[in-house]
XYZ file of C-alpha atoms in Angstrom:
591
model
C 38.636 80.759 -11.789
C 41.397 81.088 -9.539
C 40.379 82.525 -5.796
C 42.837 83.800 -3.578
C 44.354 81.226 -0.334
C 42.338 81.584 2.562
C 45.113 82.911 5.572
C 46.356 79.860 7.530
C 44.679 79.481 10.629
C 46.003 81.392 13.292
C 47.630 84.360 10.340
C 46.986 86.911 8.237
C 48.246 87.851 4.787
C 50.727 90.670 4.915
C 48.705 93.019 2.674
C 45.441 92.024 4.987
C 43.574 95.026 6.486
C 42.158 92.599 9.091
C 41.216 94.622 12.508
C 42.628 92.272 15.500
C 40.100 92.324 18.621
C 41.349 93.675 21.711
C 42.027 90.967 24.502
C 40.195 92.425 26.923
C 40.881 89.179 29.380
C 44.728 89.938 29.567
C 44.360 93.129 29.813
C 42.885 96.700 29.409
C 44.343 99.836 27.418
C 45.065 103.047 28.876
C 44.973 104.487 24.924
C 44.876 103.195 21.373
C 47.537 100.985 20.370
C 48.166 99.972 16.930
C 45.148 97.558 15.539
C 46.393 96.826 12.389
C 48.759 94.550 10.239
C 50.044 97.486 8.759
C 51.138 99.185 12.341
C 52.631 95.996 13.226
C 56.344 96.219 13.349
C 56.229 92.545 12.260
C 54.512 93.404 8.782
C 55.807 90.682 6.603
C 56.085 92.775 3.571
C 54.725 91.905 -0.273
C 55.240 89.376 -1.435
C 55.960 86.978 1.349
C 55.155 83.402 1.199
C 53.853 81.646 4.510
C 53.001 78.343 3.066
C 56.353 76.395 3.868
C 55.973 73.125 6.643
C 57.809 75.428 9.210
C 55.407 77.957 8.516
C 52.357 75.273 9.402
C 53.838 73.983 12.852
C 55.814 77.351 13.866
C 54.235 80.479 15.849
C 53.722 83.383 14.014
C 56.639 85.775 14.494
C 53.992 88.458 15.542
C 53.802 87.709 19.618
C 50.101 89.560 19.668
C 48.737 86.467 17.433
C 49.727 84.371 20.253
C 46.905 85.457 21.915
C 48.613 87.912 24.438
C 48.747 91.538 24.572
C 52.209 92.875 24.624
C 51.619 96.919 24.575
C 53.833 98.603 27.164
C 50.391 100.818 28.176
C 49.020 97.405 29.454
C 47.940 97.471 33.002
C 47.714 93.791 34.328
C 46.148 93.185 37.791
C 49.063 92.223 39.509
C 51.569 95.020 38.491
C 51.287 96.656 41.817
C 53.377 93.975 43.554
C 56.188 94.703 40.819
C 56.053 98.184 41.386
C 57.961 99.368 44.691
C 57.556 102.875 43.664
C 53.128 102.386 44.131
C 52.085 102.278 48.455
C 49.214 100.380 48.688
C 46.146 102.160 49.369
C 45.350 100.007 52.560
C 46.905 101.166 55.694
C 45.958 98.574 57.395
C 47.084 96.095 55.124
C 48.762 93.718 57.686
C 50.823 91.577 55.248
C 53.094 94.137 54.939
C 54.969 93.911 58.196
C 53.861 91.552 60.438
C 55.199 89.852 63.592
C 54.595 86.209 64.331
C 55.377 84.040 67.349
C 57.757 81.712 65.252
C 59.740 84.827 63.645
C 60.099 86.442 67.349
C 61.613 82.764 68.278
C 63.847 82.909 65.099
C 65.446 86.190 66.109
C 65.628 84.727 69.881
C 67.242 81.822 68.614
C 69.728 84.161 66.627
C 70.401 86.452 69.499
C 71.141 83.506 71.859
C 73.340 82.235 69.247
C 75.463 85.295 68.523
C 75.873 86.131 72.263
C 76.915 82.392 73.129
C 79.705 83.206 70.094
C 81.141 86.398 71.594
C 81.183 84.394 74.910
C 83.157 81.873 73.993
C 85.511 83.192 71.764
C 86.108 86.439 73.374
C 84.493 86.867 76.815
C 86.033 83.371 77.840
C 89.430 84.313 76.507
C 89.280 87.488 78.501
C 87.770 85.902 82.012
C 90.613 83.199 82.032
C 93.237 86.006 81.568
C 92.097 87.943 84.253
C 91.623 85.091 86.119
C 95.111 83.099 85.999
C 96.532 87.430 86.453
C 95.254 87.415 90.039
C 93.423 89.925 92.224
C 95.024 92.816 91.298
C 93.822 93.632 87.785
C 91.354 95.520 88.912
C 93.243 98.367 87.098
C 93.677 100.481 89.965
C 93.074 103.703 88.972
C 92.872 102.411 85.239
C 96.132 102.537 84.440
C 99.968 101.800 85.692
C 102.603 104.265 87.024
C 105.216 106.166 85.767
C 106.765 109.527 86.895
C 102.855 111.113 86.351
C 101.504 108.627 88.851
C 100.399 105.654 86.563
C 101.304 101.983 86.544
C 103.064 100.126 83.935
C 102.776 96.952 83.236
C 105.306 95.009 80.921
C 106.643 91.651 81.111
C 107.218 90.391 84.882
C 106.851 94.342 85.896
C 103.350 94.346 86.805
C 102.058 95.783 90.085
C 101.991 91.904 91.656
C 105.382 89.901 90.563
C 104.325 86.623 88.593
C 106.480 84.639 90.993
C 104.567 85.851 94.438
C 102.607 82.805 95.535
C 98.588 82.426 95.375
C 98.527 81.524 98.188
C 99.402 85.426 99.546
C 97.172 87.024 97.371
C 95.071 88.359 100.103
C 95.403 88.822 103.686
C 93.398 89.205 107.444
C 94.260 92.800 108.496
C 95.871 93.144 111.948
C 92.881 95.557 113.318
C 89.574 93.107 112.497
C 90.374 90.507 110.263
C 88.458 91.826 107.638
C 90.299 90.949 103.864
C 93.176 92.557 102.410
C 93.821 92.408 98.742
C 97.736 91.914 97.713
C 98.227 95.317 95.452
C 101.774 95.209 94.619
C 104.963 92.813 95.285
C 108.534 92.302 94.250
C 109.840 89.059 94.716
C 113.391 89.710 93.646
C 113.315 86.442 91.746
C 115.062 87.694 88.622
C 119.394 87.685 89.065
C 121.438 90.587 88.221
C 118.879 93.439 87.674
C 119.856 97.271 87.615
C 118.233 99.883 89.495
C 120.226 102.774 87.694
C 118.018 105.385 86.551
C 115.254 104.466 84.194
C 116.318 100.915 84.577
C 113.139 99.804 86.693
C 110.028 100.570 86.527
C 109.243 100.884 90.137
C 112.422 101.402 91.847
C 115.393 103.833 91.782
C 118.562 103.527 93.104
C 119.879 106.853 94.407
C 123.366 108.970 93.114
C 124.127 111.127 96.462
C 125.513 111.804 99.544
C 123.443 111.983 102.616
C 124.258 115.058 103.889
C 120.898 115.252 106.363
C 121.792 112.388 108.136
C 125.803 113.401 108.182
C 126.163 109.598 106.950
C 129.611 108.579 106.205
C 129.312 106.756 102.793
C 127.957 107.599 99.515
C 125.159 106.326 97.989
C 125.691 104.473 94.765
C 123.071 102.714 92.349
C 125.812 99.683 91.742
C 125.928 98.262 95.397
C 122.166 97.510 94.637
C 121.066 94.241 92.699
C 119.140 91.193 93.151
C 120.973 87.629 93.693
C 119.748 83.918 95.337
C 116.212 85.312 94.791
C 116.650 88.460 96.964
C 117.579 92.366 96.708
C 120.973 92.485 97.674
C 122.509 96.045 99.090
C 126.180 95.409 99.825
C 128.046 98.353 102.009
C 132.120 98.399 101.154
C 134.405 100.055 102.817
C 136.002 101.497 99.678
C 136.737 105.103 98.495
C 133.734 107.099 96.546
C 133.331 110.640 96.142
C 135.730 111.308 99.041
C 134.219 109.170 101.158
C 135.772 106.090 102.772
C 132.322 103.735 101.932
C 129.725 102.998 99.779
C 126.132 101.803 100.562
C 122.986 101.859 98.869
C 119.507 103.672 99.065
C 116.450 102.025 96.678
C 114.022 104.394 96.259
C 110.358 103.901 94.568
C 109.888 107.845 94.600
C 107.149 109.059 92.055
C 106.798 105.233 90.661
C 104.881 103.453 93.045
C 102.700 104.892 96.463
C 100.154 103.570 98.545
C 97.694 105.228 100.661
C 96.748 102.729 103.507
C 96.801 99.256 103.964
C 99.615 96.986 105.029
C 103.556 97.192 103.898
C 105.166 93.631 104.439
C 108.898 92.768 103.730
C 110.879 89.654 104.771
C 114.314 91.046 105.637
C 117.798 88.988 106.251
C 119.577 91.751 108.421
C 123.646 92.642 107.600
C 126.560 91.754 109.691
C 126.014 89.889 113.158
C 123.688 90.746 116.061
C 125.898 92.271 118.323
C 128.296 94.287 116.815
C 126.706 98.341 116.324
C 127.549 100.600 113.594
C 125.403 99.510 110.334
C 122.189 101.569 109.293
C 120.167 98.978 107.509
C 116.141 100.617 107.327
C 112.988 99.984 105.279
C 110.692 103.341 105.763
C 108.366 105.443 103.788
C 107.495 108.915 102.966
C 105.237 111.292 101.731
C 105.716 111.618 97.546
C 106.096 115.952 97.854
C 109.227 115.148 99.484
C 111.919 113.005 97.679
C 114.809 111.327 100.375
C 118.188 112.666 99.745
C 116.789 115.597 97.890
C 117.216 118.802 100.505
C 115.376 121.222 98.861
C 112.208 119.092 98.654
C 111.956 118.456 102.284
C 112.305 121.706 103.313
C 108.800 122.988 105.143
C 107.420 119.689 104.728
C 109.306 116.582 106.824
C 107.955 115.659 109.108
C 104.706 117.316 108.795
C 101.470 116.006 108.796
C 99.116 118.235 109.490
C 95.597 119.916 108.188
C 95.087 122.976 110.679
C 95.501 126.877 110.255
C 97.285 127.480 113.764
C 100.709 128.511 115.097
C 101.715 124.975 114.381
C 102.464 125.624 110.827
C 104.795 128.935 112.191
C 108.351 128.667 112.079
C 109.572 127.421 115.630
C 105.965 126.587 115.899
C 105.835 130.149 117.688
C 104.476 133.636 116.883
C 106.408 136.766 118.971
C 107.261 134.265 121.148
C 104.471 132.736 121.694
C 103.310 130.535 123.165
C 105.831 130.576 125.821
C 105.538 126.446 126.401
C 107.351 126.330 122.702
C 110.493 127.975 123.873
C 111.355 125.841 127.207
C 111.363 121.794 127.526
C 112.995 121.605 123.802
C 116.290 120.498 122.588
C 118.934 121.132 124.414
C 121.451 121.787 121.499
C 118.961 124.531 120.230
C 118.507 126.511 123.481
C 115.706 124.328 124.474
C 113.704 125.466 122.259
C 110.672 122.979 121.138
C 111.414 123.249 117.423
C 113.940 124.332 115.237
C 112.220 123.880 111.538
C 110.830 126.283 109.113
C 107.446 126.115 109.330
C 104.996 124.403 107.110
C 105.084 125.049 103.376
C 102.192 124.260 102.042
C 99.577 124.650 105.305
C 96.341 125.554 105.283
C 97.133 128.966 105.960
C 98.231 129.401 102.564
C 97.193 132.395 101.125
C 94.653 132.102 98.060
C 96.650 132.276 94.248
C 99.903 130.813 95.959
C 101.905 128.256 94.755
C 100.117 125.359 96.230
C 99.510 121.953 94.848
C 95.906 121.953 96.486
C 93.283 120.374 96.654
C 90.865 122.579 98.864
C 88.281 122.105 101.518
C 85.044 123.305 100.914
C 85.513 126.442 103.086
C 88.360 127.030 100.338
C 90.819 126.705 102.430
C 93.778 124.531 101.160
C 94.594 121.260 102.314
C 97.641 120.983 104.845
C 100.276 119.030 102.786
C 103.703 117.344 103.411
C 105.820 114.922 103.364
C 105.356 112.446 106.117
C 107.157 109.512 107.686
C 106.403 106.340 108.856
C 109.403 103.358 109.524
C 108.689 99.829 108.883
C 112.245 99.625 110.918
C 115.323 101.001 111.714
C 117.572 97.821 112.703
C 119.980 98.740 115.712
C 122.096 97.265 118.627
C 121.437 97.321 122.324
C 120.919 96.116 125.899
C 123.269 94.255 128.016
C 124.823 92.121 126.384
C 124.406 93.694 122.942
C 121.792 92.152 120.951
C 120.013 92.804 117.948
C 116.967 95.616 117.922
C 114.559 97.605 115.548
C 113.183 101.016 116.209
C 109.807 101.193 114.803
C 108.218 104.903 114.623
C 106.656 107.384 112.816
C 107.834 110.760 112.708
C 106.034 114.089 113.370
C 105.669 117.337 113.415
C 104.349 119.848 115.025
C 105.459 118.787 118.046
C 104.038 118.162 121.764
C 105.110 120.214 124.091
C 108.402 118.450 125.375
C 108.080 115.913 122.743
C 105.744 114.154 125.256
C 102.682 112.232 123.166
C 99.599 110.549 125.120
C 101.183 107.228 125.433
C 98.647 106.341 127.409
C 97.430 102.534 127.512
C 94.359 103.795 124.642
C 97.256 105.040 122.808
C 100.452 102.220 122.610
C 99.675 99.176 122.515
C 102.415 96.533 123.434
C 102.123 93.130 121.456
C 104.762 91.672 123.789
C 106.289 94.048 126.556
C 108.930 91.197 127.386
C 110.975 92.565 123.954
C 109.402 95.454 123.334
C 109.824 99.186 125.282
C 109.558 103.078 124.280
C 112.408 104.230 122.671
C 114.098 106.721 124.906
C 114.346 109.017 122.290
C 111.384 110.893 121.801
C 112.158 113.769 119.477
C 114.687 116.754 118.349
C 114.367 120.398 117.247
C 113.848 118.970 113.884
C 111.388 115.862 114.320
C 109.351 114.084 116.926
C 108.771 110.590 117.516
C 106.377 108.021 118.816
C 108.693 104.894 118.355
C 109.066 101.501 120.185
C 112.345 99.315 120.168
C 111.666 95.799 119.735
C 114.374 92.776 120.146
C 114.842 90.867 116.713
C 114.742 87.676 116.058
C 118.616 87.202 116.391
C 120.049 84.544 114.171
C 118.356 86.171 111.090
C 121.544 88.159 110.704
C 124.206 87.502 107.355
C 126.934 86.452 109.620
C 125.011 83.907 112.238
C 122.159 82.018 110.180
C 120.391 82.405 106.287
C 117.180 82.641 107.351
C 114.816 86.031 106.849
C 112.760 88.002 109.403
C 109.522 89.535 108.382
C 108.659 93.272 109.144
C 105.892 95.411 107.976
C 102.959 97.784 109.495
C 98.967 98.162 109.039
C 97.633 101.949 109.160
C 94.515 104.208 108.307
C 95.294 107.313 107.544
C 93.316 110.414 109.193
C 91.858 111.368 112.545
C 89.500 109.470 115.137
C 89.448 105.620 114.089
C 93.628 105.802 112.488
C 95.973 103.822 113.757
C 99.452 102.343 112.461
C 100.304 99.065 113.999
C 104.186 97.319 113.635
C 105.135 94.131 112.964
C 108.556 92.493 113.464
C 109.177 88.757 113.205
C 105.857 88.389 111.632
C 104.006 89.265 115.056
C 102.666 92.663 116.011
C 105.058 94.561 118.307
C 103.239 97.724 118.943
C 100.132 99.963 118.061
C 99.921 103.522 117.783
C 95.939 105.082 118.292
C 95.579 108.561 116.314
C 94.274 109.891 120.030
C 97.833 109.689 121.370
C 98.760 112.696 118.496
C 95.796 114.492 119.610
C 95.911 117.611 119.922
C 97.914 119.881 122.711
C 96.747 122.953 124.191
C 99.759 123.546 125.928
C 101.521 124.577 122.451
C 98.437 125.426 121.060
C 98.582 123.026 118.207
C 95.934 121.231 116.937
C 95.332 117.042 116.128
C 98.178 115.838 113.343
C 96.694 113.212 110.867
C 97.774 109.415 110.410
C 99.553 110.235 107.092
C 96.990 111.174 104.068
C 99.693 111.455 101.564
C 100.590 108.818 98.925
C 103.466 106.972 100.807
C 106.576 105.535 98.610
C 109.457 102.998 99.780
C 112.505 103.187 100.452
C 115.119 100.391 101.214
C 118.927 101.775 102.227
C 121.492 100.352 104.225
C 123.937 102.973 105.318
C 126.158 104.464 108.335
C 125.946 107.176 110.707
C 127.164 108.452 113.885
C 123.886 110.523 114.405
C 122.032 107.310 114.114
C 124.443 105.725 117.676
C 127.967 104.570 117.903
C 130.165 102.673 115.138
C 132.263 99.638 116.123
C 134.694 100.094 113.610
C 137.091 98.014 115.229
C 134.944 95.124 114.812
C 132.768 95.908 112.173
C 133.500 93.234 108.776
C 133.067 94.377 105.014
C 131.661 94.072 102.531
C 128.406 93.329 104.553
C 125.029 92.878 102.892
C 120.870 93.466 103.760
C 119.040 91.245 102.268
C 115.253 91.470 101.174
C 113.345 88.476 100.134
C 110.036 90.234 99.065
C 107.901 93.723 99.491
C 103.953 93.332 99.667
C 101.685 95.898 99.719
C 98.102 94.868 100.851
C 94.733 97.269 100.926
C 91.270 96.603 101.981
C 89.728 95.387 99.220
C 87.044 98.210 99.589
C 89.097 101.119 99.685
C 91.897 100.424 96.849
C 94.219 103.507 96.626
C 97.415 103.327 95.014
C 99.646 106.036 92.918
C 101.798 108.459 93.399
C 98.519 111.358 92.203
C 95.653 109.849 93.505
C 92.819 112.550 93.404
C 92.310 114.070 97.058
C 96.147 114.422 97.398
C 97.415 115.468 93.959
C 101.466 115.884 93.315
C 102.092 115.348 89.681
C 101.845 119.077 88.898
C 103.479 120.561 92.029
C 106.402 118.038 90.922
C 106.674 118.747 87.427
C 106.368 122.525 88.428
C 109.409 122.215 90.915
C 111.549 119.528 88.990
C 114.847 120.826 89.535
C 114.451 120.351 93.208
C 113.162 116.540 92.756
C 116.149 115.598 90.499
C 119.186 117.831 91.528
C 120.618 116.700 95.401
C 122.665 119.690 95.281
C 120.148 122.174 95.760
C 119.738 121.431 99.554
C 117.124 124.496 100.866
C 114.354 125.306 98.867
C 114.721 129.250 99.759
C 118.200 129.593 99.803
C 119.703 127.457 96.966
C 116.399 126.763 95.215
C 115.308 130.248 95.473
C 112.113 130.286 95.857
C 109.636 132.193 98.813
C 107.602 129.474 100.758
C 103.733 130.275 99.951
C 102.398 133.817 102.140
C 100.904 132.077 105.392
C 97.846 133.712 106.717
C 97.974 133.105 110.035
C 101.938 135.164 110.097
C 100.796 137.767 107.068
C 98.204 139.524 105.472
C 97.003 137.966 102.460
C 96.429 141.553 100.650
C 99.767 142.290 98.195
């Protein structure tokens, strides 16, 4: 009797109804899942033979003989942590996120690292740039000038000239000693540059006649360059524009101002020291007016001056009054005090005019102008001739008689041996509180090459202002803000220190308004010379540009352009044709 093979251990026979036990130690089912051979998708079929060796040592090719449960509706104990989409039930289950001592130093560590990186590879970078640029990247006012009031900076044109000196980065002002800060210089190091139109960043030279001034050559941008390390304005006595000379006038105009602080330039003077005829000056002026440009000026040279009053009248009277105005003047204009329009832009302007503001808090607009102040006017005089510099600052309204509280308070003599008022004290178009100093008189082209310095130190305002001279690099006179007080006799009131952004200008001309001309004796070509121009500030109250905030002219400027870039237009009513502003103190404000 034949009985049938018992399975192999471990298998059963395909046609086997054999129920397999659930494994409830790997697992536990949700539902039924198959239980039998049959449901198996490994069924071996009939007929199939599982006695072969590799059928004795292999595993059965069912996986759930193995000994393991392999339905997908198995739920193990640990399938949570597989499972991102199940939260754990415990909200307090602190293995989730948790902060220990040595991860808090691992992200210290990382932080520490990082910011040591940035450091070094970009903060360091940065530092030693700034450093080895000087004191002046500060980024005044954030940016660089141009015609809108901002500075440029490109190659060697940066506000302080690469070849300036460290050593002259910062100065002791005159009044306290307290630290300047060196905020712009030209060292004229470069040969051959042009100062033609758009040539220069920072300096123009002018196209024009000088008609104001009745000068007798014309200004031309080619007798300006830079040679031997210096600017170099050369005056010829050659034909131009009908004119029997030619001289130069450098302008910085609407490129680069400065409000305050101290204006230094080292100056080789033209010619000899005792022959007179040759203009040679270094001034500045308020930006609303533009030198050589008529139209501009008129209503606002020489003011300076922030009252509502019959000082901003023209004449500086009202129906003749007040009666002091009309006597003790100029002789060539009846005697009358003062001969100019009256002030365009006052603070009697009428509200809505055309005024480039800003206003006080009564709403009242700011008095504005166009100031002047001279670092010096180089001259001839004394007996023998020798070499001299007028050193003022222009005004206007005026005192009555031109007379200003010179009082000791008021000038200040560094060295009264070389140094005296100036006889001339003012005009029907200008007064002035100016003292003429003797030079130092073999700095001249034709006796030694050596260079004089010149320069002055103000505050702008009222009360504490002051603007104090320098020639041959020692103080030669101080002017107190009390001695333009103000003058009851006229009625005016106080006139400020300048307030307006102040540009340079450099020109070396000829005039016989400005004193005799030995033309005779006289030699040409003859030259001025200018080693450098520094500008220095307090390093507290920085304030350069041609637009700084509390005396905007950007606007007013680009709204009036024709009169800033044609010298033709000489008056601002007449050829310009425009009405100055309505002035409340002369007219009702009501249309």
């Amino acid at each position: 009797m034949s009985w049938p093979s018992p399975p192999h251990p471990g298998y059963a026979s395909a046609d086997s109804s054999l129920t397999l036990p659930r494994a409830s130690s790997f697992g536990v089912l949700r539902r039924d899942s198959w239980q039998t051979i049959s449901e198996s998708p490994y069924s071996f079929g009939a007929g199939s033979r599982l006695s072969t060796l590799s059928d004795k040592f292999s595993l059965s090719p069912d996986p759930r003989l193995w000994g393991s449960d392999l339905s997908p509706d198995l739920v193990e104990p640990d399938d949570d942590l597989h499972n991102p989409e199940i939260e754990s039930d415990k909200t307090d289950d602190k293995k989730r996120l948790s902060w220990s001592t040595r991860g808090l130093m691992n992200l210290g560590c990382l932080a520490i690292l990082c910011t040591s990186l940035i450091l070094l590879f970009i903060g360091y970078p940065i530092i030693m740039y700034a450093r080895n640029r000087g004191p002046l990247d500060l980024g005044f006012t954030g940016g660089g000038i141009n015609s809108s009031g901002q500075v440029p900076s490109m190659g060697n044109f940066g506000l302080i000239d690469l070849a300036t000196p460290k050593e002259v980065y910062t100065k002791s002002s005159l009044r306290d000693g307290s630290q300047m800060l060196l905020v712009f210089s030209d060292e004229f190091e470069e040969d051959g540059r042009s100062f033609y139109a758009g040539d220069d960043p920072y300096w123009e030279a002018e196209d024009l006649h000088y008609w104001a001034t009745n000068n007798l050559e014309w200004y031309d941008p080619a007798a300006v360059t830079t040679s031997g390390g210096s600017l170099v304005i050369t005056f010829t006595e050659e034909s131009n524009h009908g004119l029997d000379y030619r001289g130069g006038l450098l302008s910085s105009w609407n490129k680069f101002c400065f409000t305050g602080g101290y204006i230094e330039t080292s100056v080789q003077l033209p010619g000899t020291n005792n022959v007179v005829g040759m203009w040679p000056a270094v001034w500045t002026m308020g930006n609303l007016g533009r030198a050589g440009y008529g139209a501009s000026l008129e209503g606002m040279w020489p003011y300076t001056y922030d009252s509502c009053d019959v000082g901003t009248a023209p004449n500086q009277t009202l129906n003749g009054l007040p009666v002091a105005a009309t006597v003790d003047g100029d002789h060539s204009y009846g005697d009358a005090l003062s001969y100019l329009p009256g002030q365009r832009l006052s603070r009697c302007t009428c509200a809505g005019e055309n005024h480039p503001g800003p206003q006080h808090q009564d709403g009242t607009y700011v008095g504005r102008a166009a100031p002047e102040i001279d670092v010096f006017e180089a001259q001839m005089g004394g007996h023998p001739l020798i070499g001299q510099v007028s050193q003022s600052a222009q005004w206007a309204p005026f005192n009555h008689g031109y007379l200003w509280d010179n009082s000791s308070n008021n000038e200040i003599l560094g060295d009264p041996s070389i140094s005296h008022l100036n006889d001339f004290k003012g005009s029907a178009t200008q007064q002035a509180t100016s003292v003429v100093t003797n030079t130092n008189q073999v700095c001249y082209e034709l006796v030694q090459d050596c260079y004089s310095v010149y320069g002055f130190e103000y505050k702008p305002g009222y009360d504490d202002a002051y603007i104090t001279w320098v020639s041959d690099n020692k103080i030669s006179w101080t002017l107190n803000a009390s001695g333009v007080g103000p003058d009851p006799a006229v009625e005016i009131s106080a006139r400020a220190v300048p307030q307006e952004p102040m540009y340079i200008i450099i020109n070396l001309g000829m005039s016989q308004n400005f004193g005799a001309v030995d033309f005779e004796h006289l030699t040409f070509p003859n030259n001025m010379r200018i080693d450098y121009v520094r500008v220095y500030q307090d390093m507290r109250y920085i304030n350069i540009g041609c637009d700084p905030k509390g005396f905007p002219t950007e606007a007013y400027i680009n709204q009036h352009i024709e009169v800033y870039t044609n010298p033709n237009l000489t008056t601002w009513r007449g050829d310009y044709g425009q009405p100055f502003p309505r002035n409340s103190f002369i007219e009702s404000c009501t249309v």
